XYZ file of C-alpha atoms in Angstrom:
632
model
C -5.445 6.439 -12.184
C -5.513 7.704 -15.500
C -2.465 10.518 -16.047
C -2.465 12.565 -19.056
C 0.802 11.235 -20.806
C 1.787 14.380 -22.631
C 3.342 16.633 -20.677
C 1.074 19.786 -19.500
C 2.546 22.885 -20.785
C 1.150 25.143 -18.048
C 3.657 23.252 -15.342
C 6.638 24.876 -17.606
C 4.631 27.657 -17.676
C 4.379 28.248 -14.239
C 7.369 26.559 -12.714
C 8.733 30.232 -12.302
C 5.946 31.101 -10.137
C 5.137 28.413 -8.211
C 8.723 27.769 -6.806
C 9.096 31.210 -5.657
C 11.802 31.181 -2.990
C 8.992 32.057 -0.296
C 7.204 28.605 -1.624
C 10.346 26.382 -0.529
C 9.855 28.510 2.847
C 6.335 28.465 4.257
C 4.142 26.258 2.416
C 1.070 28.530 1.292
C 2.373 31.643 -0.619
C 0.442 32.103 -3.781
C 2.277 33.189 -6.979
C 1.076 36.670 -7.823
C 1.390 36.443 -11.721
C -2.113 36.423 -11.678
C -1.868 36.954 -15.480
C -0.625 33.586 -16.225
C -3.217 31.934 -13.995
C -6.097 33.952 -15.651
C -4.519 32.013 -18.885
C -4.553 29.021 -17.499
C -8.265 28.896 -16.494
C -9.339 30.672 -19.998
C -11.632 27.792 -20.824
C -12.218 24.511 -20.132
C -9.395 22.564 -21.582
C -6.430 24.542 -19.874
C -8.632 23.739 -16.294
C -8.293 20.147 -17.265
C -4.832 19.787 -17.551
C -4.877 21.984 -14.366
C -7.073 19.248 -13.364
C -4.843 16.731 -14.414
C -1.795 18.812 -12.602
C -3.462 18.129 -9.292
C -3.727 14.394 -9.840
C 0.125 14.592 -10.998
C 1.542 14.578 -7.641
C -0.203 11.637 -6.465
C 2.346 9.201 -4.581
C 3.884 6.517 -6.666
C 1.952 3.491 -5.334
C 3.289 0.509 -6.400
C 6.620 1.509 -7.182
C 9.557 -0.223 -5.651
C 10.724 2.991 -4.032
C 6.857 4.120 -2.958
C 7.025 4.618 1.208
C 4.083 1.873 1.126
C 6.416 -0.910 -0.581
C 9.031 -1.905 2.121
C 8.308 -3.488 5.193
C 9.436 -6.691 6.949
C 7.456 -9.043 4.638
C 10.037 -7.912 1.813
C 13.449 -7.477 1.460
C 15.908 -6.214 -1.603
C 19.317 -6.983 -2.702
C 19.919 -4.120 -4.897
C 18.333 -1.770 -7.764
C 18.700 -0.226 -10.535
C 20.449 3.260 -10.828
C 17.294 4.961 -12.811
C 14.939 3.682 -9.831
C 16.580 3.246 -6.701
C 15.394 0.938 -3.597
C 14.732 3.981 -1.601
C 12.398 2.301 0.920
C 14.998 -0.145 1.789
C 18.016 1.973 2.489
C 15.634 3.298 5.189
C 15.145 -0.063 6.973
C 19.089 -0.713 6.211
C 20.404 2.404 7.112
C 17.846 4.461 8.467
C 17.016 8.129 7.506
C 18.658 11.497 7.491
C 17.299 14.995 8.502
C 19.767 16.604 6.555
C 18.267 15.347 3.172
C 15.647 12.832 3.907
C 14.928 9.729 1.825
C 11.329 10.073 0.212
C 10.293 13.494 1.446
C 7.656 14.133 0.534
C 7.563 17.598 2.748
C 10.044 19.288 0.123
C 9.231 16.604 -2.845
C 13.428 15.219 -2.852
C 14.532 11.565 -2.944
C 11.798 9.839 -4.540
C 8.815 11.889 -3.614
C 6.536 14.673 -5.160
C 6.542 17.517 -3.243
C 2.792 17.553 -1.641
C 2.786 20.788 -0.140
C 3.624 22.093 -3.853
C 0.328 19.689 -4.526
C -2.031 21.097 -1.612
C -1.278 24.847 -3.064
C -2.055 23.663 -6.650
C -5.080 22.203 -5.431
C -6.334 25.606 -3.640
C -4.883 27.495 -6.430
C -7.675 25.811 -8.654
C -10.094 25.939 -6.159
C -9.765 29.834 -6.541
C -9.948 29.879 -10.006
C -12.581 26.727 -11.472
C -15.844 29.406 -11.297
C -14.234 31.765 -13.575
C -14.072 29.208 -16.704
C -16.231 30.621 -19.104
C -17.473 27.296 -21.258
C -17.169 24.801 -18.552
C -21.013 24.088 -17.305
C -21.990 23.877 -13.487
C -22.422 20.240 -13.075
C -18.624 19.579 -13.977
C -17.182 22.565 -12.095
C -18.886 21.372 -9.018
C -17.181 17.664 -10.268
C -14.172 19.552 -11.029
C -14.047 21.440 -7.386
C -14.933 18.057 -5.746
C -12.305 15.869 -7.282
C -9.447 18.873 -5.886
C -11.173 19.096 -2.654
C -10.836 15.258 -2.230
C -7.071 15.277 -3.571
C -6.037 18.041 -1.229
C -7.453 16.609 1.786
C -5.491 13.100 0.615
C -2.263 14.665 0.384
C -3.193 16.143 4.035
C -3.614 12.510 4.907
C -0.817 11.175 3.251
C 1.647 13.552 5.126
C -0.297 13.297 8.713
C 1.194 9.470 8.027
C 4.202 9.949 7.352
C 5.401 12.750 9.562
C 2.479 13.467 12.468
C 1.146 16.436 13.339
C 1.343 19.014 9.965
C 0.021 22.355 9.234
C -3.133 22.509 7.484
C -3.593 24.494 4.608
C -7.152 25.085 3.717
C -6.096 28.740 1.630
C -3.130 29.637 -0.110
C -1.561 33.575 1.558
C -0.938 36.537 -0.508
C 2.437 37.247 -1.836
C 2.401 39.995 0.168
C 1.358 38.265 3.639
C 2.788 39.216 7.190
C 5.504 36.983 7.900
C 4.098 35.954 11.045
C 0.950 34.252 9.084
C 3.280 32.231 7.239
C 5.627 30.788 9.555
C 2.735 27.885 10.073
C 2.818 25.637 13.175
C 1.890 21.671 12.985
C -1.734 21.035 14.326
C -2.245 19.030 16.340
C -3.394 15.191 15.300
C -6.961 15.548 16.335
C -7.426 19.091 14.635
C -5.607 17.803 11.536
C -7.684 14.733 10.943
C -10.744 16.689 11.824
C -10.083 19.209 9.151
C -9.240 16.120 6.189
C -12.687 14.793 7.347
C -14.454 17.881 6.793
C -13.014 18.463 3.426
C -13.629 14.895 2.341
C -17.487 14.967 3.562
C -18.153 18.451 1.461
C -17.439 16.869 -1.867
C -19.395 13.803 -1.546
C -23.023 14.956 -2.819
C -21.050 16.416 -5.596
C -19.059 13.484 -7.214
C -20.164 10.360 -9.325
C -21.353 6.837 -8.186
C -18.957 5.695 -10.532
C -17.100 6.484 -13.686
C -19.181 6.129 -16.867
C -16.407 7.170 -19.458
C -14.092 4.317 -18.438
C -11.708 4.704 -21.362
C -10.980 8.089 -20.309
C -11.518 8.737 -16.208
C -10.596 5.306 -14.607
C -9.155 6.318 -11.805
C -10.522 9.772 -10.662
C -12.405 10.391 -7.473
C -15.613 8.797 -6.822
C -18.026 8.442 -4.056
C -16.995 5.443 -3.244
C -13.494 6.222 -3.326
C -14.267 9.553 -1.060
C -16.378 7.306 1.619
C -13.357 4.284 1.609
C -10.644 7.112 2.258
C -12.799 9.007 4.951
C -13.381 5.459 6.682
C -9.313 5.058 6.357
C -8.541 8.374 7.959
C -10.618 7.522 11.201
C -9.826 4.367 11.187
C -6.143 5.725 11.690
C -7.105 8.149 13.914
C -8.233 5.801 16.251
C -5.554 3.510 16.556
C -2.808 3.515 18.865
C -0.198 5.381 17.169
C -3.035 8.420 16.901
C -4.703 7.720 19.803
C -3.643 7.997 23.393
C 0.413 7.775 22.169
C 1.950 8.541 25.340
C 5.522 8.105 23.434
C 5.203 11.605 21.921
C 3.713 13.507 25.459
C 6.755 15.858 25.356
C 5.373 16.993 21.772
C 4.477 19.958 22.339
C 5.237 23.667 20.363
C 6.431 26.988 21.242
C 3.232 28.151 22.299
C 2.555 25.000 24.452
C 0.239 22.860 22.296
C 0.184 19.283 23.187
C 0.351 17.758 19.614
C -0.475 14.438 20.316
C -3.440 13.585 22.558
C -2.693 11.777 25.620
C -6.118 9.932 26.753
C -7.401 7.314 24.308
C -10.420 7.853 23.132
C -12.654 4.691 22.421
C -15.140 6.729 20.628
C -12.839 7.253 18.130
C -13.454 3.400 16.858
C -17.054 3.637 16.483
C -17.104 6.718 14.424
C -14.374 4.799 12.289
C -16.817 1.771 11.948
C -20.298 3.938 11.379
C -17.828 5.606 8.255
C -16.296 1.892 7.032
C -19.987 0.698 6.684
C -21.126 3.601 4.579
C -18.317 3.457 2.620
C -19.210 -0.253 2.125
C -23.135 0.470 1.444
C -22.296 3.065 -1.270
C -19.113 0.280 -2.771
C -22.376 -2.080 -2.822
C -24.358 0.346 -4.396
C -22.170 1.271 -6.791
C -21.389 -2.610 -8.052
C -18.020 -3.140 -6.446
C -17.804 -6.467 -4.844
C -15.419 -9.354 -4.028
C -13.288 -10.179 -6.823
C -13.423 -13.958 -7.932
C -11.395 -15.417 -10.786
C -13.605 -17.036 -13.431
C -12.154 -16.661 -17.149
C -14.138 -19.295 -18.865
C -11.612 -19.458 -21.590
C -9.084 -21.220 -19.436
C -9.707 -25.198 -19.028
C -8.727 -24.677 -15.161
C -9.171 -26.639 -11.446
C -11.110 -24.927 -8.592
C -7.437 -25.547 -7.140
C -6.029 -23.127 -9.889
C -8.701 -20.614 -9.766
C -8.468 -20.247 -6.059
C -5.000 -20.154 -6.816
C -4.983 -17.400 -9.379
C -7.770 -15.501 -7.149
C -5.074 -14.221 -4.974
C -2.979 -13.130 -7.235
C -5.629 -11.997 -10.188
C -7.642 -9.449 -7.567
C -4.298 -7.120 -8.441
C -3.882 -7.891 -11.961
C -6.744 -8.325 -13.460
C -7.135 -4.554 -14.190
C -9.426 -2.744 -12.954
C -11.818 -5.627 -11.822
C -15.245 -5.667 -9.667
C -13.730 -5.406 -6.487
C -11.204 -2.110 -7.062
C -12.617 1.240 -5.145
C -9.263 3.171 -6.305
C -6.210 2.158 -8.840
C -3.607 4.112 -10.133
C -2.274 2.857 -13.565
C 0.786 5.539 -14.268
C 4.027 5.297 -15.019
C 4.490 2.107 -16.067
C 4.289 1.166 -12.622
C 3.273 -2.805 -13.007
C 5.971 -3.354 -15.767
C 8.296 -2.243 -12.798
C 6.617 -4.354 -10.812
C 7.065 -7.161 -12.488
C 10.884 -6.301 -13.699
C 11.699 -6.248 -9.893
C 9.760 -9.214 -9.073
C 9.714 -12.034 -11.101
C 12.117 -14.906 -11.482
C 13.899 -16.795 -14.288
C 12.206 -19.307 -15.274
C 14.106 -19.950 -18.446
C 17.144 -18.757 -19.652
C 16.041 -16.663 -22.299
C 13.878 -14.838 -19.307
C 17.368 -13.435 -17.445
C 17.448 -10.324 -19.801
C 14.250 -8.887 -18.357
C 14.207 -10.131 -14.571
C 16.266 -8.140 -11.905
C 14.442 -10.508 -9.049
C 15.372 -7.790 -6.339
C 11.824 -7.161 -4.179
C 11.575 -10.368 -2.717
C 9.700 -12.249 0.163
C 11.251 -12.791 3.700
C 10.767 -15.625 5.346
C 8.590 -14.269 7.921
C 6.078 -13.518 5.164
C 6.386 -17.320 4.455
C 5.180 -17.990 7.342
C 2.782 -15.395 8.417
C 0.093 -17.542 5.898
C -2.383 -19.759 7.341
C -2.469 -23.791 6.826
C -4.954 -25.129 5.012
C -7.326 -25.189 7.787
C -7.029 -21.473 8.061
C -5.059 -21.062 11.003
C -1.890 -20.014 11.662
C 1.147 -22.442 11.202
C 2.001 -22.041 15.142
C -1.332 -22.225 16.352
C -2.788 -25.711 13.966
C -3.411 -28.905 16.044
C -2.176 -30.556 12.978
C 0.344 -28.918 11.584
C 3.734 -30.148 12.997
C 5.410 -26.339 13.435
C 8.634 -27.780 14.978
C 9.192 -29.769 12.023
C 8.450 -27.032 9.772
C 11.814 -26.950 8.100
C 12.417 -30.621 7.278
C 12.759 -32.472 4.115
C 10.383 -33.826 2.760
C 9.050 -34.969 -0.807
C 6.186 -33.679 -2.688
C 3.015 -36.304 -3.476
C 0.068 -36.012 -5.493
C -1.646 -34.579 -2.545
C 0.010 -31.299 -4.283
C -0.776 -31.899 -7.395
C -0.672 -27.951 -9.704
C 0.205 -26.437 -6.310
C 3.623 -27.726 -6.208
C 6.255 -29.969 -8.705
C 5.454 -33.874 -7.982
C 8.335 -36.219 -6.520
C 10.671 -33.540 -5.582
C 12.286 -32.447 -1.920
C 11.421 -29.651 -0.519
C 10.571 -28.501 3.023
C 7.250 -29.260 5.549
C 7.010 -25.277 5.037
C 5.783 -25.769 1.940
C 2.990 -28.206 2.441
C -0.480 -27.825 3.588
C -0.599 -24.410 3.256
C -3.626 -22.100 1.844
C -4.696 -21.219 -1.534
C -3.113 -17.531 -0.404
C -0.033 -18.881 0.331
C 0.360 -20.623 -3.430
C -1.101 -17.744 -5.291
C 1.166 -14.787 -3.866
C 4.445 -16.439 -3.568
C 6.754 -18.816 -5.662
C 8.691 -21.311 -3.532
C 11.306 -24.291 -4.061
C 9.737 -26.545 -5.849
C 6.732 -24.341 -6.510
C 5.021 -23.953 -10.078
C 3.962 -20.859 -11.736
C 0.936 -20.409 -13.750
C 0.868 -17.997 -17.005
C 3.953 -15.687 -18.195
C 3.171 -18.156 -21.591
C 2.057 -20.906 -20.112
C -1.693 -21.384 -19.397
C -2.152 -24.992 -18.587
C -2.246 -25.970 -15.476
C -0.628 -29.352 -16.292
C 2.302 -27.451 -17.888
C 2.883 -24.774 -15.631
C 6.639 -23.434 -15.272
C 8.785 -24.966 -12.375
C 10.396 -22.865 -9.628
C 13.773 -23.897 -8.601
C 15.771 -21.969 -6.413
C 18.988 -23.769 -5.232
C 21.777 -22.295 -6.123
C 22.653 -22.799 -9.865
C 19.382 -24.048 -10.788
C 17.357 -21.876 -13.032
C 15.842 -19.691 -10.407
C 18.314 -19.938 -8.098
C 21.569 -17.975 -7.777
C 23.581 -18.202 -10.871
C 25.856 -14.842 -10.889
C 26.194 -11.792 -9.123
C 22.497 -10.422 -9.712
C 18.794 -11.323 -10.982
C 18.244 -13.597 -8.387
C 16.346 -13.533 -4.729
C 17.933 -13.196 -2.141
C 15.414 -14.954 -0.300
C 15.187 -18.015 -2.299
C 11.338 -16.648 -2.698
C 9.392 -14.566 -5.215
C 6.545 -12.665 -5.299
C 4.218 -14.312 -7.343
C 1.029 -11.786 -6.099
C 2.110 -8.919 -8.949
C 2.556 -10.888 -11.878
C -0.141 -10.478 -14.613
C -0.798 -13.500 -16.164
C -1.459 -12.688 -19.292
C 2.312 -11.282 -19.589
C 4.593 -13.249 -21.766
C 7.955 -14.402 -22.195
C 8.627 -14.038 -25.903
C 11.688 -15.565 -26.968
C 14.096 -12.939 -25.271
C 11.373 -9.950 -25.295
C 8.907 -9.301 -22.168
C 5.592 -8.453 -23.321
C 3.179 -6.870 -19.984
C 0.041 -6.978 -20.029
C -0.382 -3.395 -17.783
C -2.973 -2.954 -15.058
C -3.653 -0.471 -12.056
C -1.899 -1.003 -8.505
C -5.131 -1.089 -6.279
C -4.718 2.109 -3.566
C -8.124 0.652 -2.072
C -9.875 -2.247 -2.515
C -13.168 -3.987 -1.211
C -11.469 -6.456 0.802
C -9.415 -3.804 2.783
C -12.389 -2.000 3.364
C -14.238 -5.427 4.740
C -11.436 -5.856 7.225
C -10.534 -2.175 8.231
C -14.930 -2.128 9.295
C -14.396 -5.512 11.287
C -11.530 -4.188 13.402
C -13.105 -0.992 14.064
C -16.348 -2.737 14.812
C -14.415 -5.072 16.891
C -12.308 -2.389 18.959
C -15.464 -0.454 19.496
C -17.252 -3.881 21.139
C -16.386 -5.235 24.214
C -16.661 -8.453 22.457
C -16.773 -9.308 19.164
C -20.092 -9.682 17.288
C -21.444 -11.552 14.219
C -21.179 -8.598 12.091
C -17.491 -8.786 12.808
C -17.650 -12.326 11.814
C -19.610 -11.880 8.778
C -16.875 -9.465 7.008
C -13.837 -11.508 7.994
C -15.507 -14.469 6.889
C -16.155 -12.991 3.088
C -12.707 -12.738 2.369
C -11.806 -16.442 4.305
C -14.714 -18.026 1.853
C -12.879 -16.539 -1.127
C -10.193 -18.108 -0.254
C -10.977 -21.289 0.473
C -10.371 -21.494 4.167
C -13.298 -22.378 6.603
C -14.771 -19.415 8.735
C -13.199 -17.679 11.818
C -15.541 -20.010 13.962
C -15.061 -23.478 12.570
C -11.444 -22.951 11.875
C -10.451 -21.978 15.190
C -13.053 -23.926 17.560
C -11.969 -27.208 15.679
C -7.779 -26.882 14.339
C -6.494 -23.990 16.492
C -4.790 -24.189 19.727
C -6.921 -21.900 21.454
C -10.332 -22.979 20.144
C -11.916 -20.000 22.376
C -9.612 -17.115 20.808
C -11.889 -15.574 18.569
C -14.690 -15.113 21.076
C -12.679 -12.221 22.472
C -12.111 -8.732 21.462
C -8.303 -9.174 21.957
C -8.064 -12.391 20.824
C -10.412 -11.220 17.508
C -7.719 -8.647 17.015
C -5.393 -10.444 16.261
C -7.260 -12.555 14.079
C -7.980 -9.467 11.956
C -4.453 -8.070 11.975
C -3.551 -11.750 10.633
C -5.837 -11.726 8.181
C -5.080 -8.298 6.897
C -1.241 -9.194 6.826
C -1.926 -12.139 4.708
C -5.154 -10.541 2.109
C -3.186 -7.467 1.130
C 0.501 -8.772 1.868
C 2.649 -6.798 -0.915
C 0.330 -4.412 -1.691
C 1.905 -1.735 0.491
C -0.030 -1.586 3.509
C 2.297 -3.267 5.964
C 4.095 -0.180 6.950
C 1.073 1.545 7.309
C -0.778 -1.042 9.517
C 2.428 -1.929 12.059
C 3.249 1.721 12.517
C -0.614 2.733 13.592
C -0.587 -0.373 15.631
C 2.248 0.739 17.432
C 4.079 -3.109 16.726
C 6.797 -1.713 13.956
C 9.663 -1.106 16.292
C 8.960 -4.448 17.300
C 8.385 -6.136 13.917
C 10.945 -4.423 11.549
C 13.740 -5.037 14.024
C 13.861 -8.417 13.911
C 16.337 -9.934 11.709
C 15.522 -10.342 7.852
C 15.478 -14.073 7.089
C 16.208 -16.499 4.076
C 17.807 -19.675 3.061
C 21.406 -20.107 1.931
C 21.298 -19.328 -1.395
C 24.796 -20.362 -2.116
C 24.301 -24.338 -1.213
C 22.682 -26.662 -3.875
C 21.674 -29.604 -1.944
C 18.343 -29.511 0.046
C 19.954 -30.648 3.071
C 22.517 -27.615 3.075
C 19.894 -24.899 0.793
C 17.668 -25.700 3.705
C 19.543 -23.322 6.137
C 17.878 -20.302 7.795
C 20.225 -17.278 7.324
C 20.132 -13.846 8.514
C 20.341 -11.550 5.625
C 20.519 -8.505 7.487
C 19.870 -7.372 11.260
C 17.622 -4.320 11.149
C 17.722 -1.098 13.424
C 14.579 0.501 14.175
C 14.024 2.724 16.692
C 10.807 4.887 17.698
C 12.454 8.226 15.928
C 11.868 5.905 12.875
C 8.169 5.823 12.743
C 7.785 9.628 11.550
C 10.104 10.817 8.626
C 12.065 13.861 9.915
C 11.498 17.014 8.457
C 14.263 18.849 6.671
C 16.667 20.347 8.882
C 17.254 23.259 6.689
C 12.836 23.769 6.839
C 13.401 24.121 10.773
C 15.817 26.878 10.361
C 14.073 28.834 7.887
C 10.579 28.299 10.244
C 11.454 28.120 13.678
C 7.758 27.638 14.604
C 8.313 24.014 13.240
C 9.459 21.889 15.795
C 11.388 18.233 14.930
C 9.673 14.936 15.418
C 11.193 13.298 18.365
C 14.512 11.854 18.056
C 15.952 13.373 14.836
């Protein structure tokens, strides 16, 4: 998303106003120098950056410390004091209620504040007719855009924290104090209400974005239909639906906040919405992403290679519904993520985000299976030594040891991570004959050298590197692009699990959008892949057995790109998943036979209270018609 760099002088000008003690309170007090706001909707250019202010407190996806970027497929060894490793101080240490990491309820540690957001939003609302020069067609725009925003930042907190108020109008100054002392909603009224919001400002906004130079980024159609289909999709999953671990949730008054009978018609609503929102994607042009730069003298091997990695990077490319491209955010990216790979390249790299070992191994073979499941993959032997053959040739350095791991794996697995005895195509070098080598022993160049700028892991993330970024000397050069927030492929899979949970068994038009992304990647379709290499040829004829073909498959297409958290919690697996121990090699050994050691890096706590962020203990005391989320 495009942000207005220069900072927005109404904000200073209403800072006063907006953080009016009462705001901190309640939620939905609106300022009553109604002087100032007059000014700020005098004509059309103070509305924009009023606009703009709306679309300012948009989470920081793709930022190390986002909510969205830990999980158990990553892991980090440290930070940097300027931009802290919030996300994975929670899975170390947990959270606090007395001044919560990344709350986004009050906007402190990391976070905007989104309730500040949701009154901006209705503050604008208010005031968009009353711009004298601004003509119909783009206040209606204008009105949809806010609309859309407001009901995201609804969404955005219903994730994190549960049940929330909803706050379609902002109250006088002057309101009863009874009317603002707001109770949470319950789920079902909540995501009814974001639904509603989202579905009046469709006919209103454009197919797509015609002045790309300036509006990449703001609200579309298709972006409106992708994040309605995400909302009931969420809805209907286990952690929304039918959660018996929250049937004590209930207010003052009695209200049962979560409901406590599944509802299976919740699915096929959420797959009726995914396949408009695909329809109008199609309509609008957005499709599957391939890698295809004619300029580059390159293998199908490397392009299905760089595919996985270059659906990211390449910015904003055919197959993005919704980036955002602020704050510098892929330069951080690739600060945190990238490894030396010479040693003029250690003044740049920090090498701190970093795979686990578990994502190492949640990637299919080559046959498109996964490693435990693959007649002919040897998974007990998975860790031996072994040395590399032409059979690897540009996927991995020729005559070298590394591990069975390593081997045989899919295009996926080679374009998104960086391994022992990996190679690494662009960052300056754009042959594929020539590509950089990855070697992560200890004191070899990617390996641990000192007491930082190295992985933990012994892996990297090779998924968020542009490219066309370039090592100059001892200068970085970034070639910038947008973090995707939604993308085709995510939509493809989130319609074939709803489609799927909605069936008693599992359909061709399941099939058909699972195998889209598996063609693009070079792995043969559900059907062939598991009828002739899995272990249990019959699995995907079953509506269980096709779930967790799709939660695979989701886990490996949009691994690092912050939807992990977001997937395990509404499945209800993430006090499961993230408390199993994080994983690596040991780092400190040089030769393979030692290097080749799994390690625990860190045994994880978490507990069901650590699903939903607690809300501020202070908040509770000031509105006492708030009630805690369990276990805090």
């Amino acid at each position: 998303m495009r942000i207005m760099k220069k900072k927005i002088w109404i904000i200073n000008c209403l800072l006063a106003t907006f953080l009016l003690n009462s705001c901190d309170k309640y939620l939905d007090i609106v300022p009553d120098n109604v002087a100032t706001l007059d000014y700020a909707f005098k004509d059309r250019i103070r509305a924009e950056q009023y606009l703009f202010t709306c679309y300012s407190y948009m989470p920081r996806h793709g930022l190390p410390q986002s909510p969205s970027m830990f999980d158990d497929y990553t892991w980090s060894n440290s930070g940097v004091e300027w931009l802290p490793q919030l996300g994975f101080q929670l899975l170390r240490d947990g959270n606090r209620v007395t001044s919560p990491i990344l709350n986004y309820w009050n906007g402190e540690n990391g976070a905007t504040n989104l309730w500040q957001a949701i009154r901006d939003c209705n503050i604008f609302l208010n005031k968009i007719d009353e711009v004298r020069d601004l003509d119909e067609y783009e206040k209606k725009r204008w009105a949809a855009e806010v609309n859309f925003l407001k009901a995201y930042y609804h969404f955005f907190l219903m994730q994190m924290y549960g049940p929330i108020p909803v706050v379609d109008e902002n109250l006088p100054i002057d309101a009863n104090p009874s009317d603002v002392a707001v109770y949470r909603e319950p789920i079902d009224k909540v995501v009814d209400y974001i639904v509603q919001t989202i579905d009046k400002t469709i006919d209103d906004l454009p197919l797509k974005i015609d002045l790309e130079v300036s509006e990449l980024g703001r609200i579309t159609k298709p972006i409106a239909l992708s994040m309605k289909a995400k909302v009931l999709l969420t809805a209907a999953s286990p952690l929304f639906n039918g959660n018996k671990d929250y049937s004590t949730f209930v207010d003052n008054k009695g209200t049962q906040l979560f409901n406590q009978t599944a509802e299976e018609g919740k699915w096929q609503k959420a797959a009726q919405a995914c396949k408009a929102a695909i329809d109008i994607c199609h309509e609008a042009g957005i499709k599957l992403y391939e890698f295809n730069n004619q300029s580059l003298n390159i293998s199908e091997t490397t392009r299905k290679v760089l595919t996985a990695g270059r659906v990211v990077t390449d910015k904003w490319n055919q197959e993005r519904i919704w980036g955002i491209g602020h704050y510098g955010n892929s330069r951080i990216l690739e600060e945190y993520t990238l490894p030396a790979l010479h040693g003029d390249h250690a003044s740049f790299v920090r090498s701190v985000t970093v795979p686990t070992l578990k994502a190492v191994e949640e990637f299919y073979t080559k046959n498109g299976v996964p490693i435990e499941e693959d007649v002919n993959y040897d998974y007990e032997g998975r860790y031996e030594l072994v040395t590399t053959g032409i059979d690897h040739d540009l996927l991995l350095q020729q005559n070298v040891q590394t591990i069975n791991l390593h081997l045989n794996r899919e295009y996926r697995f080679y374009g998104s991570l960086a391994v022992d005895a990996g190679l690494w195509f662009g960052l300056g070098r754009l042959n594929e004959k020539q590509q950089w080598p990855v070697n992560c022993r200890f004191g070899q160049q990617s390996g641990r050298v000192g007491i930082e700028r190295y992985s933990i892991s012994s892996y990297y993330i090779k998924k968020l590197a542009n490219i066309e970024s370039v090592f100059n000397v001892k200068t970085y050069i970034e070639k910038r692009w947008d973090f995707p927030i939604l993308r085709l492929a995510d939509l493809y899979l989130m319609y074939a699990e709803a489609l799927n949970e909605s069936l008693q068994t599992p359909n061709q038009e399941v099939y058909k959008y699972v195998n889209a992304i598996r063609e693009r990647a070079g792995i043969p379709s559900v059907e062939e892949a598991w009828a002739t290499h899995s272990k249990f040829p019959d699995k995907y004829l079953s509506k269980v057995g096709m779930r967790d073909i799709i939660r695979r498959e989701r886990n490996i297409e949009l691994m690092f790109e912050g939807h992990r958290l977001w997937d395990a919690r509404r499945w209800k697996i993430a006090v499961q998943e993230f408390g199993e121990p994080v994983q690596g090699w040991n780092i400190e050994e040089k030769e393979p036979a030692d290097f080749y050691m799994v390690r625990t890096i860190n045994n994880l706590r978490y507990n069901l209270k650590d699903v939903f962020w607690p809300i501020k203990q202070s908040e509770l005391s000031i509105n006492r018609n708030l009630i805690q989320n369990i276990g805090w």
